[in-house]
Each structure stands twice: as C-alpha cells, then as structure tokens.
mmCIF file of C-alpha atoms in Angstrom:
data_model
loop_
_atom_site.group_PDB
_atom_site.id
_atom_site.type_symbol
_atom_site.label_atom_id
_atom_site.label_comp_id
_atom_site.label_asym_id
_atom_site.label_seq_id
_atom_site.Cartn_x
_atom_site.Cartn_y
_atom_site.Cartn_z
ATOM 1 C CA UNK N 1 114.558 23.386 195.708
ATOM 2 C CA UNK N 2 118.191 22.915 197.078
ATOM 3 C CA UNK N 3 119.765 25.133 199.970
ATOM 4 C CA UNK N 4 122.818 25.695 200.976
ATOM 5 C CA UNK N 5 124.032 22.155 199.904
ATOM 6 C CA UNK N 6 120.582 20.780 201.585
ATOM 7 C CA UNK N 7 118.373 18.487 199.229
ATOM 8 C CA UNK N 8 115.710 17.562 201.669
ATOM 9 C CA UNK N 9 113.416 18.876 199.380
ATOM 10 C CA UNK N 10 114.745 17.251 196.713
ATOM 11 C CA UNK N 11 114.210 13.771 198.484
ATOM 12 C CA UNK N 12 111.405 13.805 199.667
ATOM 13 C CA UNK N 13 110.056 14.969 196.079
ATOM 14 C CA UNK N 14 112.098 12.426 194.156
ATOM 15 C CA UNK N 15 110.359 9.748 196.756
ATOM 16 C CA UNK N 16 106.640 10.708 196.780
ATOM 17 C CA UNK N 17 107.117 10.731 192.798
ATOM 18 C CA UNK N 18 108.618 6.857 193.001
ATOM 19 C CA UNK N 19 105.610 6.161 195.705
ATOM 20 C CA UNK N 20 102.308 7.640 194.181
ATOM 21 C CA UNK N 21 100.213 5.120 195.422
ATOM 22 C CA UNK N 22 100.694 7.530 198.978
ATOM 23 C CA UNK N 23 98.653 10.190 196.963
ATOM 24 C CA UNK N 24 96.574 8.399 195.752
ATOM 25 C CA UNK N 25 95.149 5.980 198.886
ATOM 26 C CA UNK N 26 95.369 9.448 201.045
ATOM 27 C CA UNK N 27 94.637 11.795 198.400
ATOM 28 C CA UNK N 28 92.523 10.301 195.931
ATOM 29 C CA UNK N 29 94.359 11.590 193.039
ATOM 30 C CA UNK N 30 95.068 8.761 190.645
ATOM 31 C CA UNK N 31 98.388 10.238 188.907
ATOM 32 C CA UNK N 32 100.151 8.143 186.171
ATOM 33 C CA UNK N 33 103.224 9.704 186.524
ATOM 34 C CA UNK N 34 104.725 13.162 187.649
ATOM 35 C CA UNK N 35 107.698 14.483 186.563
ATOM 36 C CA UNK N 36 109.538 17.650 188.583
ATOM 37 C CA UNK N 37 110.764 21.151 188.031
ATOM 38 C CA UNK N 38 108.444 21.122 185.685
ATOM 39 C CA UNK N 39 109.135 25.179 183.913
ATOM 40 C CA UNK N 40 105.407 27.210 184.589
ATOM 41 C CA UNK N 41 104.770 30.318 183.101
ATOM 42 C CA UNK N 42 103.587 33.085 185.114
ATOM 43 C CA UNK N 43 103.462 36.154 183.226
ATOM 44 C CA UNK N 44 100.127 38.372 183.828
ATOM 45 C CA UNK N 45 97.969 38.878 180.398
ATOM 46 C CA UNK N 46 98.563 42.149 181.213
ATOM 47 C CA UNK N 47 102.621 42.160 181.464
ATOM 48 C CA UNK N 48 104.341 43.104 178.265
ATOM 49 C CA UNK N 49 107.843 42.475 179.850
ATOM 50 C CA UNK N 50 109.716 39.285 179.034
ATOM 51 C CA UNK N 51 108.464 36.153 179.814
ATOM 52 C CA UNK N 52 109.198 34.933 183.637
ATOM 53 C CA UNK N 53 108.969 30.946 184.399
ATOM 54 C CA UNK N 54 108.968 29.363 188.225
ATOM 55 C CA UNK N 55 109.615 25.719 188.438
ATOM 56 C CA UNK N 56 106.922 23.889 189.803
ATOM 57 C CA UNK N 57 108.313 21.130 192.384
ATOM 58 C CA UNK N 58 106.342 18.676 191.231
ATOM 59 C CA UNK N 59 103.468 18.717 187.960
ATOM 60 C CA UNK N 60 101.242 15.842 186.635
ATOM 61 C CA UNK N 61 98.016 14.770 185.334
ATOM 62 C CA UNK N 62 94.829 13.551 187.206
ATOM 63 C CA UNK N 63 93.549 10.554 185.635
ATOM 64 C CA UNK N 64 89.716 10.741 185.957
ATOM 65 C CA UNK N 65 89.123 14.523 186.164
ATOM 66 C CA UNK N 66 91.464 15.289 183.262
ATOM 67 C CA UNK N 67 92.772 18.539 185.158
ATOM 68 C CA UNK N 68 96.294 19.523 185.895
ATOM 69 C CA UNK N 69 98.198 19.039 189.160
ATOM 70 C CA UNK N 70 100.334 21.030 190.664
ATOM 71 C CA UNK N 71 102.345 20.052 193.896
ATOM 72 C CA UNK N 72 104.197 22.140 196.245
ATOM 73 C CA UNK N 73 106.237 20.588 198.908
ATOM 74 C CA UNK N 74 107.733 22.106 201.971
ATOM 75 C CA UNK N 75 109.090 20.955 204.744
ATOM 76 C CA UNK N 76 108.639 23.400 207.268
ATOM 77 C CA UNK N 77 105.416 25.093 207.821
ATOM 78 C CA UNK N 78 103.844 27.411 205.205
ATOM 79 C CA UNK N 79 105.941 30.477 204.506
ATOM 80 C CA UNK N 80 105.800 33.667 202.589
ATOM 81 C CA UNK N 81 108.159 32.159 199.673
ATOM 82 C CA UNK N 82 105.403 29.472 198.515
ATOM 83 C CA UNK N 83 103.001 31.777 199.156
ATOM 84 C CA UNK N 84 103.546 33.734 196.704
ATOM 85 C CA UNK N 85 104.182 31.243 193.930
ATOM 86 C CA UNK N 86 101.007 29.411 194.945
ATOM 87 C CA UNK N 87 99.020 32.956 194.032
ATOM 88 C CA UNK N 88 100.947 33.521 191.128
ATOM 89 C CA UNK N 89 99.883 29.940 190.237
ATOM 90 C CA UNK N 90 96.105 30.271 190.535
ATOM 91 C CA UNK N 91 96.312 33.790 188.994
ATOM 92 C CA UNK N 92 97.167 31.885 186.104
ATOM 93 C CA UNK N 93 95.359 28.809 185.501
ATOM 94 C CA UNK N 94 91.441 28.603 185.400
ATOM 95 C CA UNK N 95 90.610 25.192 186.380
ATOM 96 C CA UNK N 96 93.270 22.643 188.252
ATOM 97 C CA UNK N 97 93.996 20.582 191.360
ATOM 98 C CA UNK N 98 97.075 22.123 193.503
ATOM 99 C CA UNK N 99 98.510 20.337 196.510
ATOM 100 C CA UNK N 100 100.172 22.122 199.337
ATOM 101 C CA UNK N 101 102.100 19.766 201.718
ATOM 102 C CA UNK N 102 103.505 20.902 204.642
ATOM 103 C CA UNK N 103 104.129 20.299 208.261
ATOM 104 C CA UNK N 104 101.528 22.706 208.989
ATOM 105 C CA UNK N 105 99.864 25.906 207.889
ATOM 106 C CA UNK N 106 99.503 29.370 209.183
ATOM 107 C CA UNK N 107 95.790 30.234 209.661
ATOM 108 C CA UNK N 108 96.081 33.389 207.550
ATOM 109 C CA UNK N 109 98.258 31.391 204.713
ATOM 110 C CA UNK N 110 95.238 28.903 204.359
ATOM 111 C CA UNK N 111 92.268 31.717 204.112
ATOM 112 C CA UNK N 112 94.603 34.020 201.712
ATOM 113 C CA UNK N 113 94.438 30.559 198.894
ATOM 114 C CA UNK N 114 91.106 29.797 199.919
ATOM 115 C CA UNK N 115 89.899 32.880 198.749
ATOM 116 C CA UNK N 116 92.126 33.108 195.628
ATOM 117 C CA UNK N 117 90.491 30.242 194.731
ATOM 118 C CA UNK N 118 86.982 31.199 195.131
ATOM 119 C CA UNK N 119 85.058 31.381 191.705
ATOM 120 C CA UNK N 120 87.236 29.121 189.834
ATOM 121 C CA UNK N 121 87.143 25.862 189.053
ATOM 122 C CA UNK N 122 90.802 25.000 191.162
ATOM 123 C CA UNK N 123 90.902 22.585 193.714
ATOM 124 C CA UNK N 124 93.509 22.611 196.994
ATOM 125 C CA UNK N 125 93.858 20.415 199.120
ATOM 126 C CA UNK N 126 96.162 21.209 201.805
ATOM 127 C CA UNK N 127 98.279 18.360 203.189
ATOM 128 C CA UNK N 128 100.238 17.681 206.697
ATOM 129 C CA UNK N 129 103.270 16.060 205.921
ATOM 130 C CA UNK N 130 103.935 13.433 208.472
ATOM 131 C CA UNK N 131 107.018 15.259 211.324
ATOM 132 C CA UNK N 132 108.173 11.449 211.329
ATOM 133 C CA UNK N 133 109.665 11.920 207.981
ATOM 134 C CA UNK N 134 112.138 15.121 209.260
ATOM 135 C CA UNK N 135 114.754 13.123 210.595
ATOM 136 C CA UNK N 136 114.602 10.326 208.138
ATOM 137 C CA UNK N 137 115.600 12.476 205.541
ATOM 138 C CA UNK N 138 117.587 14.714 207.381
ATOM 139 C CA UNK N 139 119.845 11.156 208.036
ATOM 140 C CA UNK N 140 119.654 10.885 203.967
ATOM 141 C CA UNK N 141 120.593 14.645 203.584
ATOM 142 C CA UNK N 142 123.669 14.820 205.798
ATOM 143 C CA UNK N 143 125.044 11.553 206.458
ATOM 144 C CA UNK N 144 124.330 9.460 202.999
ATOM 145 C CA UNK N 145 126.484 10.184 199.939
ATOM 146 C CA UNK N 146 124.435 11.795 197.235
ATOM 147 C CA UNK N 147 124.936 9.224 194.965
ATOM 148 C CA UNK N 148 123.987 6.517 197.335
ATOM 149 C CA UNK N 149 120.502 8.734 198.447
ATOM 150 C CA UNK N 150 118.518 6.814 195.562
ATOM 151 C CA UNK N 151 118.887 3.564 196.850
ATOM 152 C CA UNK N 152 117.949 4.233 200.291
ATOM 153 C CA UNK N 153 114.954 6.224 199.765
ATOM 154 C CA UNK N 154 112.541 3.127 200.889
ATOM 155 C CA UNK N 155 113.726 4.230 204.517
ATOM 156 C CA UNK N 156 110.872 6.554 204.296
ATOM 157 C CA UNK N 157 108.538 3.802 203.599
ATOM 158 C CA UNK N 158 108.445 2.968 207.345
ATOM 159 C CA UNK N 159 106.406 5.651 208.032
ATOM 160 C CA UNK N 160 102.895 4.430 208.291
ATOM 161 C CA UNK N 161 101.317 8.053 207.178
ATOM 162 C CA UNK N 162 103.514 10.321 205.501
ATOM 163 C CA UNK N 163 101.243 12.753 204.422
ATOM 164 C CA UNK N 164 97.587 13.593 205.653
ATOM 165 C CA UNK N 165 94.666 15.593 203.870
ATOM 166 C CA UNK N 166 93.389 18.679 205.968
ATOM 167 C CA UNK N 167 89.596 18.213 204.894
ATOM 168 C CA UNK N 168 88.306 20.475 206.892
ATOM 169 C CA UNK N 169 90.225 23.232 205.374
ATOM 170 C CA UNK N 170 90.720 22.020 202.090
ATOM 171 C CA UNK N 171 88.384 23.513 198.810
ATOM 172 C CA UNK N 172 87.445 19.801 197.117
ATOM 173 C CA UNK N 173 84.414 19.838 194.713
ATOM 174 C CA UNK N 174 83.825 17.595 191.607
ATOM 175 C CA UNK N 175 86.338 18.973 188.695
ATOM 176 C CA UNK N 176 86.486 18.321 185.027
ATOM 177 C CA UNK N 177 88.988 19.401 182.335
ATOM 178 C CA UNK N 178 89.520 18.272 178.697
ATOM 179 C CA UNK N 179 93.480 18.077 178.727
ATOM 180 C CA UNK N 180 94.496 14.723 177.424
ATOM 181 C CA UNK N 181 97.362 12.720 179.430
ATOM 182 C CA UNK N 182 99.771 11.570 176.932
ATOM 183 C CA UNK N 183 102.060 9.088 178.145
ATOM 184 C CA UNK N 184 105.528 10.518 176.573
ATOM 185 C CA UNK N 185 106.906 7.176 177.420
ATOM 186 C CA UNK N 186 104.945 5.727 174.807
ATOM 187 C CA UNK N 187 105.502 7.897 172.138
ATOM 188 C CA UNK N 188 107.606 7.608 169.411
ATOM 189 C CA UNK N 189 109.715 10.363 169.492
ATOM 190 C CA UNK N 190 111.094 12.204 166.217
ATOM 191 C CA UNK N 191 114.859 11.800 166.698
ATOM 192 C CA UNK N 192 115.453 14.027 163.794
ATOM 193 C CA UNK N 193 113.925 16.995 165.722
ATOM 194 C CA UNK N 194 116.425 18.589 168.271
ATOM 195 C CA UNK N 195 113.342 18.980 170.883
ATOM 196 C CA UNK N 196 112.522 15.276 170.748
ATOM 197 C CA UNK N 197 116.129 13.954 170.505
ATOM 198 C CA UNK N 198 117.088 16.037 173.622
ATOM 199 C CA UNK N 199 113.645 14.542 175.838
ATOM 200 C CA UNK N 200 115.070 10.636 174.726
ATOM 201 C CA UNK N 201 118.101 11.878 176.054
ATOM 202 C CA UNK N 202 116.802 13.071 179.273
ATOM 203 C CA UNK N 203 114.663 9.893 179.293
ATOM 204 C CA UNK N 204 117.683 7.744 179.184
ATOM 205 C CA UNK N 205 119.598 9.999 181.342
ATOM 206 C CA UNK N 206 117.042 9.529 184.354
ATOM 207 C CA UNK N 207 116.541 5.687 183.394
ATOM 208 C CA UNK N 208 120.099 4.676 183.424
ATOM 209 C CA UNK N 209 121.538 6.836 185.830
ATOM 210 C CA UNK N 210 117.825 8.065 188.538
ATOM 211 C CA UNK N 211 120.253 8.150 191.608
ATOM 212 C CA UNK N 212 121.809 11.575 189.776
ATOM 213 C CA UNK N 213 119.126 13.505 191.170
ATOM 214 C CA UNK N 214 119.415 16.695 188.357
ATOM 215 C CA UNK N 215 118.595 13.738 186.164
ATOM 216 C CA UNK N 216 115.434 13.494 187.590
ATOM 217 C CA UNK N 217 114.314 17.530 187.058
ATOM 218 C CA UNK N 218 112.315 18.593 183.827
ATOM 219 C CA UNK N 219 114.278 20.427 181.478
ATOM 220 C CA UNK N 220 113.228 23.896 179.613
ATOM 221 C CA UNK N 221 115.124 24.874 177.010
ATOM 222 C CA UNK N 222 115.528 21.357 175.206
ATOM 223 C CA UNK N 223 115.573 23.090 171.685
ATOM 224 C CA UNK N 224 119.113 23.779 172.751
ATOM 225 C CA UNK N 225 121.945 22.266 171.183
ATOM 226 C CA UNK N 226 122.951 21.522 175.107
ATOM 227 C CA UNK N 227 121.545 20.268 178.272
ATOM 228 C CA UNK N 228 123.042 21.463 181.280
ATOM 229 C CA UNK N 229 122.639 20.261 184.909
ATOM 230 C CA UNK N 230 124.036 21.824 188.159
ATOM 231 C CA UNK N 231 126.259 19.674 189.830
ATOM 232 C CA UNK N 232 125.702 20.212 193.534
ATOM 233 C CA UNK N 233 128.530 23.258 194.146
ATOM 234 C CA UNK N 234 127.532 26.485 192.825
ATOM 235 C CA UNK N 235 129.324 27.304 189.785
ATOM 236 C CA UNK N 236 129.839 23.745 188.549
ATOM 237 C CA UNK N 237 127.697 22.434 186.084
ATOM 238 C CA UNK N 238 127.452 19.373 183.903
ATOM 239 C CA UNK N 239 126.867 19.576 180.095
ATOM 240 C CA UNK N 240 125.591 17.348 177.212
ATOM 241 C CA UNK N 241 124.941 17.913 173.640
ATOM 242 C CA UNK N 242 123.938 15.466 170.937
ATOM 243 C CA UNK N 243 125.885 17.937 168.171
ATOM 244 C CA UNK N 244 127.221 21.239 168.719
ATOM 245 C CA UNK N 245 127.974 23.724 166.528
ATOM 246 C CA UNK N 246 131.357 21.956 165.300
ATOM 247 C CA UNK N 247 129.230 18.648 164.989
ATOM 248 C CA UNK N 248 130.293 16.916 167.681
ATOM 249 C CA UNK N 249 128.852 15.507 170.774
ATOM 250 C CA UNK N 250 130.064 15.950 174.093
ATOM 251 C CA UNK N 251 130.003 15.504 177.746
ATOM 252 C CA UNK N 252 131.591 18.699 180.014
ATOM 253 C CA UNK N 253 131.753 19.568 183.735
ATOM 254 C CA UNK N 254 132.508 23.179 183.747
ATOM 255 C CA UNK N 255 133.766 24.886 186.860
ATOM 256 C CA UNK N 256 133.081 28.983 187.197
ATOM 257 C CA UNK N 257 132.931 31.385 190.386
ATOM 258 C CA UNK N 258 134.599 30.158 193.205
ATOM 259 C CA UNK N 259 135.008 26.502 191.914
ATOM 260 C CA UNK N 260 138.139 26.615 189.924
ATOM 261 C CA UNK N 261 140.034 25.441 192.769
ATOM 262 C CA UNK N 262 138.160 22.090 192.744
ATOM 263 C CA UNK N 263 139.049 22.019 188.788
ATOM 264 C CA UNK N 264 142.728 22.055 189.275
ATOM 265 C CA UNK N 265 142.336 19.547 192.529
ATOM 266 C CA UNK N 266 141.032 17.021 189.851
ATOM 267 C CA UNK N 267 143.763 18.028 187.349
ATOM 268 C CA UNK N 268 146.409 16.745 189.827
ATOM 269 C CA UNK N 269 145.237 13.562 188.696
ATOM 270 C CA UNK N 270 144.704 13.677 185.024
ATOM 271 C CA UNK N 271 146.472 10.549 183.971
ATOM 272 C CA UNK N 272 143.715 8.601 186.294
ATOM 273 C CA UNK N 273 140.720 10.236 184.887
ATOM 274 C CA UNK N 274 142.086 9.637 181.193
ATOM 275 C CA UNK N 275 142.138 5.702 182.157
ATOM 276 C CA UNK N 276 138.865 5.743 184.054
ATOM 277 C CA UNK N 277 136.627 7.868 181.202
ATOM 278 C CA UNK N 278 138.548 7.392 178.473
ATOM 279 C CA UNK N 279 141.725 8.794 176.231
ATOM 280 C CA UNK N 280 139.617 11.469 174.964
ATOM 281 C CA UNK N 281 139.318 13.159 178.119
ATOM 282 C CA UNK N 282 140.412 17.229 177.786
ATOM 283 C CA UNK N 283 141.281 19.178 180.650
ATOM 284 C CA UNK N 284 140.713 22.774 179.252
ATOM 285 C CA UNK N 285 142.724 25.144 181.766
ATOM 286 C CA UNK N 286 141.433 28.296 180.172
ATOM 287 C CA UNK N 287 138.046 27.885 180.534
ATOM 288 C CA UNK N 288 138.353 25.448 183.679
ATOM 289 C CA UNK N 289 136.713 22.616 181.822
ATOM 290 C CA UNK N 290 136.415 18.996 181.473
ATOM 291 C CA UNK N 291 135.971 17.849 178.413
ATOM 292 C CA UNK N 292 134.756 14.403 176.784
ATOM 293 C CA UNK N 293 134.127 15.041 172.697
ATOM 294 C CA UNK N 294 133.214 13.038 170.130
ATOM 295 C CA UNK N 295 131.604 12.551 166.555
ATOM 296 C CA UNK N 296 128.202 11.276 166.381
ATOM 297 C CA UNK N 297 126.960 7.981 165.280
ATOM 298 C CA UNK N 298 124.676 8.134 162.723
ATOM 299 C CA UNK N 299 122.120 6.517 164.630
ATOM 300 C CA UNK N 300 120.936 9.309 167.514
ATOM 301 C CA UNK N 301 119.964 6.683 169.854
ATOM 302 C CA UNK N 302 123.909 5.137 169.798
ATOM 303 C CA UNK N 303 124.737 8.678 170.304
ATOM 304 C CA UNK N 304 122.827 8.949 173.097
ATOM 305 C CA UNK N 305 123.909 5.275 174.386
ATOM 306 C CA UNK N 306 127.726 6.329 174.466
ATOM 307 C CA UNK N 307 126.822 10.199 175.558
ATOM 308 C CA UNK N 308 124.591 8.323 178.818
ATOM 309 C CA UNK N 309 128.111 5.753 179.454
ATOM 310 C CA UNK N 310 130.444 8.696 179.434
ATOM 311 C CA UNK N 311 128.237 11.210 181.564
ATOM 312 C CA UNK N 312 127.676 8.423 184.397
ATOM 313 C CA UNK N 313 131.916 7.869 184.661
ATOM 314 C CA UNK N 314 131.900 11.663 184.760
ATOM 315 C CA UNK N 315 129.647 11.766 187.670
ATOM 316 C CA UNK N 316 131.178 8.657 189.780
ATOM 317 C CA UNK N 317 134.515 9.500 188.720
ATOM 318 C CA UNK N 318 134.711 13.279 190.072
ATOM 319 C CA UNK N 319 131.611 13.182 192.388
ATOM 320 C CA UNK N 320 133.706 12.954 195.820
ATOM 321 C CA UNK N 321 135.633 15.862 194.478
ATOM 322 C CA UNK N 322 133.124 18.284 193.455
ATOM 323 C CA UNK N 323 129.931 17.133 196.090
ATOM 324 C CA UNK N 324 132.484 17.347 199.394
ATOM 325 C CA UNK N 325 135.200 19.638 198.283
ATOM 326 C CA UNK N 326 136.798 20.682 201.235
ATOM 327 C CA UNK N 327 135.604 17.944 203.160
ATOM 328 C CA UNK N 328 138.226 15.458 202.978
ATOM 329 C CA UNK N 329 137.228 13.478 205.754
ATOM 330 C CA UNK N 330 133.766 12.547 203.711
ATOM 331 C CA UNK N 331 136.293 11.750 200.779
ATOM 332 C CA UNK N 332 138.337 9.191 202.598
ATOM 333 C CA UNK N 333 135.273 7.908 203.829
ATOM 334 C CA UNK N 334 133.560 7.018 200.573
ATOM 335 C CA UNK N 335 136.230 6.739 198.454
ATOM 336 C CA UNK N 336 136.190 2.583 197.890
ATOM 337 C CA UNK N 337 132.301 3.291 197.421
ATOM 338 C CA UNK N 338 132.981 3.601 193.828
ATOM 339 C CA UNK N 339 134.394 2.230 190.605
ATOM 340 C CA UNK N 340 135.342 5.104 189.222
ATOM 341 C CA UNK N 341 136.332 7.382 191.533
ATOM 342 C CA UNK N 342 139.663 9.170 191.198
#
C-alpha cells in the first residue's frame, strides 16, 4: 500500500474502516467490520507452481447477502497495477461484491471488469472518491507525525461526500451467498493453539496501540512462532513472539540493508533506552538488533499483556529515529511529543 515513505493509502483505508457507516449510507453495504491486508490467494486451478498471495487492501463480510467483499482503494485514477489484481480477483472467486474506489476511471478499465464479470454472480460497484479528500490526507501524510496520524483522522470527516457510487456504470443485481460472518471478536480463542494465541495478540496489539498503523494490517503466517511488522524504513522491521525456540518471548526491531546506520545512531544512547524500556534491553551489534527477551508467564494472556507494554515503548521510544532518519529537523520538532522518546 505504502510508497516511497507515502501512506496515503494507508489512511485513507485505516479511516473508511473506522467510518463504515460512509459505505454503508452511500453504498448500501451493511459491513460489521473489515479488517485490511487481508492475504488472498490467487493461484489458477490450473497452476501447479507454488502458491502466490496478493493482499487485499481492504476484505469483509456483507451482512444481508452473506457474500464476500473485497475493496480496492486508490487514490489516483484507475491504473494498470489494480487492474490486474482486480482480474486476478474475479478469476478466482465465483460469487462476491468488489468495490473499486477511485478518483475516476478510464473508460476502457471499467468495460475490461464489466465484462470479467459477466456470467457470474460478482457484483462491482465502482466508486468516485471525493478530490476533497487529496489534500486532507496529503496534510496527514507529510506534515503529521505517524504516530500522531490516528488521532487526527476525523479531519476527513469534514468532507460532506467522500466517496460516490457510479450507478450508471456499476454491475449491481440481487446476490446471495451462504458464508457465515463470524465475529472473531466474540470468540473464544484457544490460547493453547499457536494460530489463535498469535490472532489475541494481534487483537491486543491493534486495540492498545491502533495509531501503529502495521498494527492495523491482517497477518498471514500466524502459525509462526513470530509476528513481524515493517517499521516504516525499508529494512527495519519489528518482531514479536509469544515463545521462540529457546522458550522465551520477545520484542525485536531488527535493522538490515541500508538501515544499520540508524541502529548504531540509537546505540549512542543505550543507557537511555535501558531506563525508558527496561534493564533487559540488548543491543545485538552483530546482527544489528534490538532486543527485549523474556520468559513467559504461564498465563498467555499476561504474556501477551507485558509483550503489548514493551512493543508500544519500543515504538515511541525509537520512532523519531527510525520514521525521520536523516531528517533531523522533523526530530527536533517532535521530540517533546513523546514520553518515551530517546
């Protein structure tokens, strides 16, 4: 979703999934919830090659029709890029609702899906996402500290119609699946399973701490013994693990490819990180690594209370450092802005 540092994408995603409502009063879709980067399979019946995922930007459930729904977002006009994952998309699924929002849509873009559609029970409707929104977020994007994004994304709000449905070249006919919308909020979760203990972990993760917007993103791979979450440079990611292979938990920022220089920037001030996240604090020179380790608590959900406390210190504490490396006058800037921060 992200580009060259930009998240635009990523806000305006994160908002339309805290303001449904807008979908449904414009859109008639009544969605419970959505969640995003939801992992899609595309591979053809026919391909015996290895199995290739995209991530959708945004996936839910339709209430009434009991169909998926699938939601692209772009914020320029249709391109060749969604496309193709939008074909890919209806070559796989039989019956469905997907949503295209844009700020427009090239004629040939629109009669391309409208005939990939033809035949099967799939719905599109394609949506005009409101220009007034550009520079709203484009303030967020470039002049709001990531951290502080979150709690400003009612900004948009002011916009009286964010997005619009395109009836007149939308395909909208009466749908109905048999896929059952479970609420995983309201499930108990098996804590002794490493799937389920990993989800209550992102759960908590995007509860306590929703202004971390990887926090927000639907994990694959959760039968890991780690969860891992870029952390806004390339080559610096975040990890967490209930129990690793040496049974213990931890929380690490890890810093490869050209980012080492931003590791050993932090390192200057060890001693200050050790009092801000705690004495167990590691800095691991060889492998350019952060570390925060400790044995679990018998109880998984005290686990993941301490592993939720140490990963938000990690992410106010070295956020200015690793967000606007080599911008130090954003540093200065937004240094008091935290509690934590080194």
């Amino acid at each position: 979703m992200s580009k060259n540092g930009s998240i635009k994408e990523d806000i305006f995603s994160v908002w339309l999934k805290l303001n449904l409502s807008v979908m449904r009063e414009e859109l008639n879709l009544n969605l419970p919830e959505v969640v995003l980067e939801k992992s899609f399979d595309i591979t053809s019946k026919e391909d015996n090659q290895k199995k290739r995922n995209l991530m959708l930007d945004m996936y839910g459930f339709e209430q009434e029709s009991h169909v998926e729904v699938i939601i692209e977002n772009v914020l320029t006009k249709s391109n060749d890029d969604h496309q193709r994952r939008l074909l890919k998309i209806i070559e796989r699924i039989e019956t469905g609702i997907i949503v295209y929002q844009a700020l427009g849509f090239r004629r040939k873009d629109v009669q391309q899906l409208r005939n990939a559609v033809e035949g099967k029970d799939i719905n599109i409707y394609f949506v005009q996402i409101d220009k007034e929104l550009i520079p709203l977020i484009n303030k967020l994007n470039t002049e709001t500290h990531k951290l502080k994004i979150y709690e400003k994304l009612n900004i948009l709000n002011t916009v009286s119609n964010p997005i619009t449905l395109l009836k007149d070249i939308s395909v909208i006919s009466p749908i109905k699946g048999n896929l059952v919308i479970r609420r995983d909020n309201n499930v108990e979760r098996n804590l002794s399973n490493p799937l389920d203990a990993n989800n209550y972990l992102l759960d908590q993760l995007e509860a306590h701490i929703p202004y971390f917007f990887p926090f927000q993103r639907r994990k694959s791979n959760l039968d890991n013994k780690y969860i891992s979450f870029g952390f806004g440079k390339s080559g610096v990611s975040l990890f967490l693990s209930l129990e690793d292979m040496r049974h213990r938990a931890f929380v690490k920022l890890t810093f490869r490819e050209f980012s080492p220089p931003i590791y050993y920037k932090i390192k200057e001030r060890e001693e200050k990180a050790r009092e801000l996240i705690g004495e167990e604090l590691e800095f691991l020179d060889s492998k350019h690594t952060i570390a925060y380790r400790f044995r679990p608590y018998e109880d998984v959900k005290d686990t993941v209370e301490r592993l939720v406390k140490i990963a938000e210190r990690f992410i106010l504490t070295f956020s200015n450092d690793v967000l606007y490396y080599g911008e130090e006058e954003k540093q200065d800037m937004w240094e008091a802005e935290f509690e934590y921060s080194l």
